[in-house]
Amino acid sequence: MKFRHLVLSALLASAGVAQAVPVTLIAADDFGSGLPTVASVNLSGQNTGTGWGGAWTGSSVAKVVNASVADAGMSGGALQVSGNNNTVATRQLASAVSRDVLVEFMFQFDAGSISNNDFLGLWFDNSNGPNIGLKANCGTGGSCTSDLFVRTNGTAGAFSTNLTLGSTVRIVGLLEKTGTSTVYNKYSLWVDPSANEFDTLTGADAVFTGSSGLSSFDKIGLRSATLAGGDRLLIDNLKISVIPEPAALGLLGAAFLGASFASRRSKKA
C-alpha cells in the first residue's frame, strides 16, 4: 500500500510540483460550534457535524461545553471528558472505511493535573482497536515525560510531546496498511504539524508498527482511564479523512504531469 505514495511522489517530483498527499474528508464535528446561551449539553443529544451514520452515543462523563476565551484553538462548543469510561462516546460513520485514514482534532488538558497514565484515546472499531491521544508520562512515569501516543495494538505505544496544562495542541494521526498487509499495521502521530508536514504526511513525531488485526471499521469512539476527579479534557474540530485508492492517485499524478508538460510546452512556444 505504501507503494502508492512513492509512485505519486515520483510523479509529482518529476513534474516539479508540490507533493501534497490528497485526502478526502468523510466526517467532521466541531461539537456544536457556538452554544451561545447553553452552558453544556448531554453528548447524546448532539447530532452535529457531517458524514456520520448516526448521532453520538455518550456516557455520563462526556458533555459538550462552551469553550472559554482561554481555550486557544477551540471554537464555540467542545467535547469535555471528566471521568472514566471505555466508551466515553461513540459514533457510527456513514459507511465502512478500509482505506488509509487520517484523523485530526484539537486537544487540551483543561483542568486538574497531568499524572502517570492519565488516558484518553480515540479509537477505531472498538476500545481495543488502534488508539491515538493521551497516555501521560508514557503510562508509567519515571524518566519518560511524553504524554501523547499512538498505537495499533496492545497497551503500550509510541510517544511524543510533554503536555502543558491549559495549552491546546493539534493532533494528527495516519493509520495505514503498509507493504502487502490487508490489515492496518502502522500508525503515525504528528503534534502541531507544520503546513508542509501535514500536506505531505512526512516528518511524523512518533510511529507505531504492528498488526491491528483490523481490515475495516465503521465506528469511532473515545476511552478514558485513571483520570482523577478534578481532571477535565477538551476535544474539538474532529475530522476523519481517507486517502484515495492507488488507481485514483495514479490518475491524479497523470493529471499533474499533463498539466506540467502542457505548461512547459506553452513556455517554449
Tab-separated table of C-alpha atoms in Angstrom, residues 29-32 43 56 63-65 67 73-81 88-89 103-110 120-123 132-134 168-169 171 221-223 232-239:
chain	number	residue	atom	x	y	z
A	29	ASP	CA	-17.711	17.527	14.053
A	30	ASP	CA	-16.972	20.829	15.781
A	31	PHE	CA	-19.252	19.813	18.687
A	32	GLY	CA	-21.867	22.468	18.171
A	43	LEU	CA	-23.463	14.447	24.335
A	56	TRP	CA	-23.274	10.350	19.237
A	63	LYS	CA	-20.740	16.529	27.521
A	64	VAL	CA	-20.492	19.460	25.152
A	65	VAL	CA	-19.476	22.737	26.779
A	67	ALA	CA	-15.001	26.675	25.163
A	73	GLY	CA	-7.584	26.680	19.162
A	74	MET	CA	-11.069	25.733	20.332
A	75	SER	CA	-14.158	27.428	18.919
A	76	GLY	CA	-17.682	27.580	20.303
A	77	GLY	CA	-18.594	24.155	21.654
A	78	ALA	CA	-16.073	21.481	22.642
A	79	LEU	CA	-16.354	17.927	23.942
A	80	GLN	CA	-15.432	17.742	27.632
A	81	VAL	CA	-14.374	14.474	29.303
A	88	VAL	CA	-16.913	7.765	26.702
A	89	ALA	CA	-18.547	8.499	23.359
A	103	VAL	CA	-7.703	11.699	11.847
A	104	GLU	CA	-7.178	15.136	13.398
A	105	PHE	CA	-8.526	17.043	16.383
A	106	MET	CA	-7.682	19.803	18.835
A	107	PHE	CA	-6.862	18.615	22.362
A	108	GLN	CA	-6.373	20.265	25.724
A	109	PHE	CA	-5.861	19.094	29.305
A	110	ASP	CA	-8.118	21.816	30.645
A	120	LEU	CA	-7.880	9.430	26.746
A	121	GLY	CA	-7.676	7.579	23.459
A	122	LEU	CA	-9.681	8.000	20.267
A	123	TRP	CA	-10.207	4.524	18.860
A	132	ILE	CA	-4.403	7.896	19.484
A	133	GLY	CA	-4.403	10.564	22.184
A	134	LEU	CA	-3.196	10.918	25.778
A	168	THR	CA	-4.069	23.393	23.153
A	169	VAL	CA	-2.373	21.079	20.649
A	171	ILE	CA	-3.153	16.045	16.985
A	221	GLY	CA	-15.084	6.268	19.938
A	222	LEU	CA	-13.212	7.528	22.963
A	223	ARG	CA	-11.919	5.664	26.016
A	232	ARG	CA	-11.115	17.877	32.606
A	233	LEU	CA	-10.063	17.257	28.995
A	234	LEU	CA	-11.329	19.016	25.869
A	235	ILE	CA	-11.574	17.845	22.251
A	236	ASP	CA	-12.707	19.968	19.309
A	237	ASN	CA	-12.714	20.124	15.497
A	238	LEU	CA	-12.634	16.367	14.919
A	239	LYS	CA	-12.071	15.361	11.284
